[in-house]
CSV table of C-alpha atoms in Angstrom, one decimal:
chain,number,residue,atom,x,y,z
A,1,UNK,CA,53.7,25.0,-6.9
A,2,UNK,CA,54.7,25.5,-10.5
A,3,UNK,CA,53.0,28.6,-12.6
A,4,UNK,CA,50.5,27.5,-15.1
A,5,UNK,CA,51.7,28.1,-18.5
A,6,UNK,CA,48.4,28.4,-20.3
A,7,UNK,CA,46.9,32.1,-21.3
A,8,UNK,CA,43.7,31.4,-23.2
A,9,UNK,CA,40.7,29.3,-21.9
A,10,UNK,CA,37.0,29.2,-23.4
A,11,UNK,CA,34.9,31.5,-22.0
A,12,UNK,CA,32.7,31.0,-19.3
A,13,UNK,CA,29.4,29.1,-19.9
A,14,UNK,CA,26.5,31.8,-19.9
A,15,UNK,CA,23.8,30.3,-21.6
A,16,UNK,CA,20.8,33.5,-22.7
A,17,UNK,CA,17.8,30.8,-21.3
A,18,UNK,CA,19.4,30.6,-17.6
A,19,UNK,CA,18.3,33.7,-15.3
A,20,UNK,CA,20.9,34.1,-12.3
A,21,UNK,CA,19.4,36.6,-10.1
A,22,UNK,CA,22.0,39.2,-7.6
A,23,UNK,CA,23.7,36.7,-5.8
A,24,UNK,CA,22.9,33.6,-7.1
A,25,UNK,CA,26.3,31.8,-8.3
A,26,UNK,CA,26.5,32.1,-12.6
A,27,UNK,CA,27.5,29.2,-14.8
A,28,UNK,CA,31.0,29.3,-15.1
A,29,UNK,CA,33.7,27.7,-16.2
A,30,UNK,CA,33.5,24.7,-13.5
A,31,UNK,CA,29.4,24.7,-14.4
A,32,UNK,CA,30.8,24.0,-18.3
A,33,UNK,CA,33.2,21.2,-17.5
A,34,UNK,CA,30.7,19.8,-15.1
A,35,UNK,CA,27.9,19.6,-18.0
A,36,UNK,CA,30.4,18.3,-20.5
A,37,UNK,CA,30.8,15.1,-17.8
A,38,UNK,CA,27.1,14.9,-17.5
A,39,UNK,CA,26.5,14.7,-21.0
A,40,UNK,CA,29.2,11.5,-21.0
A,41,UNK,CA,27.0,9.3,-18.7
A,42,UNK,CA,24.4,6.9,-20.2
A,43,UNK,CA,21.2,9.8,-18.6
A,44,UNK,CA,18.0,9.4,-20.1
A,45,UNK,CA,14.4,8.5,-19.1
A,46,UNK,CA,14.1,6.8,-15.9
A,47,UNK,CA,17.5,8.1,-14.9
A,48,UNK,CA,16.6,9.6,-11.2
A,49,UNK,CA,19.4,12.7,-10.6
A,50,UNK,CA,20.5,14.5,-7.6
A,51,UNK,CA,21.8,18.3,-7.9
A,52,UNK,CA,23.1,19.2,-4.7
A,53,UNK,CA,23.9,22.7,-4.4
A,54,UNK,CA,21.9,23.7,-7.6
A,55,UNK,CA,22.5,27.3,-8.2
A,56,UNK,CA,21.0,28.4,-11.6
A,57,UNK,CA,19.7,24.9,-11.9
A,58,UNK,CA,21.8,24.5,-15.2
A,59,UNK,CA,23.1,21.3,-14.1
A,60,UNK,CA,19.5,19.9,-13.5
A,61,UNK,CA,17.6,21.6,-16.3
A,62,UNK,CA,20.7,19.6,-19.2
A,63,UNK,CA,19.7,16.6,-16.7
A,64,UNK,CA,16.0,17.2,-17.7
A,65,UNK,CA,16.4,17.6,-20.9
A,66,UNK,CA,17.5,14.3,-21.4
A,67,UNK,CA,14.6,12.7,-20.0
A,68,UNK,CA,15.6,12.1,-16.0
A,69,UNK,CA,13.5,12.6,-12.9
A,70,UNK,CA,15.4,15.4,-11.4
A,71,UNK,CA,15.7,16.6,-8.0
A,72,UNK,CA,17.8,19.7,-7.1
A,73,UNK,CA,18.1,20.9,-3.7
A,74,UNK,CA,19.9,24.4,-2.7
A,75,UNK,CA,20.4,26.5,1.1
A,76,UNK,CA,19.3,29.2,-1.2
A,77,UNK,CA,15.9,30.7,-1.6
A,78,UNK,CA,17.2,32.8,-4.4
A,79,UNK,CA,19.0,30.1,-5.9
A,80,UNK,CA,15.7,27.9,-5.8
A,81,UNK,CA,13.3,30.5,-7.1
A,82,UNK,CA,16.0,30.7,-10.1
A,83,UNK,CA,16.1,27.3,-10.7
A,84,UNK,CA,12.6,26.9,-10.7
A,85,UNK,CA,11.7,30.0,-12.6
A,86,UNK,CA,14.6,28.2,-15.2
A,87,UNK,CA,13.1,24.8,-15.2
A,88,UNK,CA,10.1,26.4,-16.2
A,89,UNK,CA,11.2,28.6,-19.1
A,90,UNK,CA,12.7,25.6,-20.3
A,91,UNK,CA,10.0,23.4,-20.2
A,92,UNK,CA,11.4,21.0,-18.3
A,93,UNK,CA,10.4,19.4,-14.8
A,94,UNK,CA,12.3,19.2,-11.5
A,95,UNK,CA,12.1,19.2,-8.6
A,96,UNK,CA,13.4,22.1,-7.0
A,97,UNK,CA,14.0,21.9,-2.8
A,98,UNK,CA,15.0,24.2,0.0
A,99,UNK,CA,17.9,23.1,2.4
A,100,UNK,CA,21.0,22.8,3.4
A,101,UNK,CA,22.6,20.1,1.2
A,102,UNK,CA,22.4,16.4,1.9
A,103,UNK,CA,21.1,17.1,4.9
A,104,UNK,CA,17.8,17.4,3.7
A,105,UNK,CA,18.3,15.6,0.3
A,106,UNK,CA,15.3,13.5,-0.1
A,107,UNK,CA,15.8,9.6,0.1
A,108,UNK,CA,17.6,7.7,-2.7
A,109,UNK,CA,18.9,5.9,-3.8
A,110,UNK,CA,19.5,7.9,-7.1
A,111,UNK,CA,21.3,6.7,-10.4
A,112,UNK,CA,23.4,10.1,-10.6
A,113,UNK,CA,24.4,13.2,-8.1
A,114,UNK,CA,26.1,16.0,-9.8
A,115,UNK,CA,27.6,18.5,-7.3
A,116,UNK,CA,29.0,22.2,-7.9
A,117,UNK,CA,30.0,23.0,-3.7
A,118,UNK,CA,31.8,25.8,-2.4
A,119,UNK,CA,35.6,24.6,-2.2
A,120,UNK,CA,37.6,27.6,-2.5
A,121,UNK,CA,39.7,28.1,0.8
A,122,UNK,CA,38.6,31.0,2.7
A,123,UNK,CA,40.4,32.7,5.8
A,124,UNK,CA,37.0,32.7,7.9
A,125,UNK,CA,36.5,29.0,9.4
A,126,UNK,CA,33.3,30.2,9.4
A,127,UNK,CA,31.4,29.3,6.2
A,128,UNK,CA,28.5,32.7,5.3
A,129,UNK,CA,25.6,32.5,6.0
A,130,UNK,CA,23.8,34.8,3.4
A,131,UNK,CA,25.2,36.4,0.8
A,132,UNK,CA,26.9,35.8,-2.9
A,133,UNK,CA,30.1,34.1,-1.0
A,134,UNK,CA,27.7,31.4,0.2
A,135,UNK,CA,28.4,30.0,-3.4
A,136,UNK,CA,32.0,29.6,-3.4
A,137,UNK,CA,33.8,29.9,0.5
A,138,UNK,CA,34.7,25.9,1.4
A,139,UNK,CA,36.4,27.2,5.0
A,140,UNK,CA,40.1,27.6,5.7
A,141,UNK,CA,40.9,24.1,3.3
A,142,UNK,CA,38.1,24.6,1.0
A,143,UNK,CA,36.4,21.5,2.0
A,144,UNK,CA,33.5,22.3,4.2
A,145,UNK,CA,31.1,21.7,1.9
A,146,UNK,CA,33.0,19.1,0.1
A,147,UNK,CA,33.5,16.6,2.5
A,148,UNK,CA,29.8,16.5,3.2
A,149,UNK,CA,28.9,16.1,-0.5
A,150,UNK,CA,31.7,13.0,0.0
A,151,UNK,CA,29.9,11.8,2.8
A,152,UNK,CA,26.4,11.8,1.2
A,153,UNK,CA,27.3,9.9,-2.1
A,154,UNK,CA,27.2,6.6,-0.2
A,155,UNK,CA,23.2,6.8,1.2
A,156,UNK,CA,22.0,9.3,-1.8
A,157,UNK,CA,23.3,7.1,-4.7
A,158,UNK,CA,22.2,3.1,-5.7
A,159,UNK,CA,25.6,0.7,-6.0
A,160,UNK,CA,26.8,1.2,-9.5
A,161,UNK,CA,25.8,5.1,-9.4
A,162,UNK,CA,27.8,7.8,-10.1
A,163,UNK,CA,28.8,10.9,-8.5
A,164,UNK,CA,30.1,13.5,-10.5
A,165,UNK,CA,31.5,16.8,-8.7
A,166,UNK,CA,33.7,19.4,-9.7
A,167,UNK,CA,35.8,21.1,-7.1
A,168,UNK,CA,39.8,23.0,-7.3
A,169,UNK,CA,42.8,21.4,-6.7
A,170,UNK,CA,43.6,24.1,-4.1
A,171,UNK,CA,41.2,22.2,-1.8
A,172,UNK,CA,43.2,18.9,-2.7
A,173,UNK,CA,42.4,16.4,-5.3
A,174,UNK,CA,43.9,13.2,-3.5
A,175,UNK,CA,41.8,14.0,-0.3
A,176,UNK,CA,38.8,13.3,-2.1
A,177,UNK,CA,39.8,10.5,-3.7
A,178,UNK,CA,41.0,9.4,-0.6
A,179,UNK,CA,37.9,10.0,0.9
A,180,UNK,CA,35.3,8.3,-1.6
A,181,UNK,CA,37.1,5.6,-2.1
A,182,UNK,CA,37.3,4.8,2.2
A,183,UNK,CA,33.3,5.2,2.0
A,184,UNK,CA,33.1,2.5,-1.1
A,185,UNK,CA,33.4,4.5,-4.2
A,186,UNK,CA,35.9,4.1,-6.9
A,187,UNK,CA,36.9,7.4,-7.9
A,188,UNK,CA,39.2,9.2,-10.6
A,189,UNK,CA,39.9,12.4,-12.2
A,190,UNK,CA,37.6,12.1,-15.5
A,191,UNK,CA,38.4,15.7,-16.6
A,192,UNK,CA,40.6,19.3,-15.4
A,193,UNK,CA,40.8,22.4,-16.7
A,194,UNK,CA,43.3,25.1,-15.9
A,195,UNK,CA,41.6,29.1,-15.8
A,196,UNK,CA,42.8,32.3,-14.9
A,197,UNK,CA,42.8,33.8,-11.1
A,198,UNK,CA,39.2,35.0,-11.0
A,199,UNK,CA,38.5,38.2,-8.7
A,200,UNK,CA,38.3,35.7,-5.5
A,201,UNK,CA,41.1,33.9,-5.7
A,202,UNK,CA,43.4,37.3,-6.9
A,203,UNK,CA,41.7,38.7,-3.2
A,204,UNK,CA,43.3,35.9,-1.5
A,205,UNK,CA,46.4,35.0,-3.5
A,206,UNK,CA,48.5,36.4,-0.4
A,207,UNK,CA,46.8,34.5,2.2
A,208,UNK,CA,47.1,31.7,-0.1
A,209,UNK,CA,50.7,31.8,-0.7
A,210,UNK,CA,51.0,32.1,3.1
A,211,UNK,CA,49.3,28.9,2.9
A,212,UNK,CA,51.9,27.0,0.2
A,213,UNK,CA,49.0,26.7,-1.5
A,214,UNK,CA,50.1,28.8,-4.7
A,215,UNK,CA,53.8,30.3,-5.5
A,216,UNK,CA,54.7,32.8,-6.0
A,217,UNK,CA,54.4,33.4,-9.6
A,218,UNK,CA,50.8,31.6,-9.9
A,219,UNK,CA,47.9,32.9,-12.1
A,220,UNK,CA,45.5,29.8,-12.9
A,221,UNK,CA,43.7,28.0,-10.9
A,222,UNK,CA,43.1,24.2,-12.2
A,223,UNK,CA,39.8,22.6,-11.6
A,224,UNK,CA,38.9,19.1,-11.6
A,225,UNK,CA,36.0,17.0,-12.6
A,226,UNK,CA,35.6,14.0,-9.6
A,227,UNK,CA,34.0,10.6,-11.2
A,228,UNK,CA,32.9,7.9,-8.4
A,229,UNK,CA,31.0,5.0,-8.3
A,230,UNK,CA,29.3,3.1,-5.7
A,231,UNK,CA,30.6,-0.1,-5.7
């Protein structure tokens, strides 16, 4: 793997109106690029939206403010009392559920499902239970949590919707587009950004490199924006 050449990125996406209480995963920069594809697909009202793995809600809540019926589920209490308590203070309705994933995503078929997982690889083939790393460990590939979001675009989304996820390219871009487009989906790479080593991945980089998943002289991690559609 090549080092990444680029020093400067914007900054990470921390809007003053989204509350993120201790341990709930913050906008970032994957949260930004995620919002900037969002804002590129035809949502308005009467658009019905998915938000697996909601967080902050700051994927739903820009969904909402556009006019679409809005459902965000999260395995997170905290993360669902902060995306309700930010739904609310922005005066905009959704619908805010408790549960692991897809799993207990309510029946579509929807027109959009946005998706933040957890994809960065992780030595424990364990994924947590509790706690802040909830957010962010995909198991030993980094695609856990990935795969499943794969596997649930199919029932969750009408034909002709969308799914839109962002995920890195440590947990390997082609494998997902592999993946979507064996369940029916035609899928590309609408966006990627490339970011500095955040305090995670600088924690791992030596596991990682034992991996060939970076070299040696790595410091940026790219991310991807996923675009598929149900065909």
């Amino acid at each position: 793997m090549t080092t990444q050449t680029r020093t400067s990125t914007p900054p990470p996406v921390r809007p003053a109106h989204l509350l993120a209480l201790p341990g709930v995963y913050a906008p970032q920069h994957d949260t930004e690029l995620l919002t900037r594809a969002l804002h590129r697909e035809a949502v308005g009202p009467g658009t019905s939206v998915l938000d697996l793995g909601t967080g902050t809600g700051a994927l739903a809540v820009a969904a909402a403010r556009r006019g679409a019926r809005v459902t965000a589920v999260d395995i997170s209490w905290r993360a669902v009392l902060t995306a309700r308590l930010n739904a609310r203070l922005a005066g905009q309705s959704v619908t805010v559920r408790h549960g692991d994933l897809a799993a207990v995503a309510p029946k579509g078929p929807y027109d959009l499902l946005v998706s933040n997982p957890p994809y960065v690889p992780s030595p424990s083939p364990l994924l947590p239970r509790r706690g802040a790393a909830r957010a962010w460990d995909g198991g030993p590939a980094g695609r856990a949590v990935v795969d499943r979001v794969c596997d649930a675009a199919p029932h969750a989304l009408r034909p002709g919707g969308v799914l839109l996820m962002v995920h890195s390219a440590l947990c390997g871009v082609d494998a997902t587009l592999d993946r979507l487009t064996w369940l029916g989906l035609d899928a590309k790479v609408t966006d990627r950004r490339f970011i500095p080593f955040g305090p995670v991945l600088r924690s791992r980089r030596a596991w990682l490199r034992r991996r060939n998943l970076l070299g040696d002289d790595d410091t940026h991690e790219e991310l991807v924006v996923i675009r598929a559609v149900l065909r």
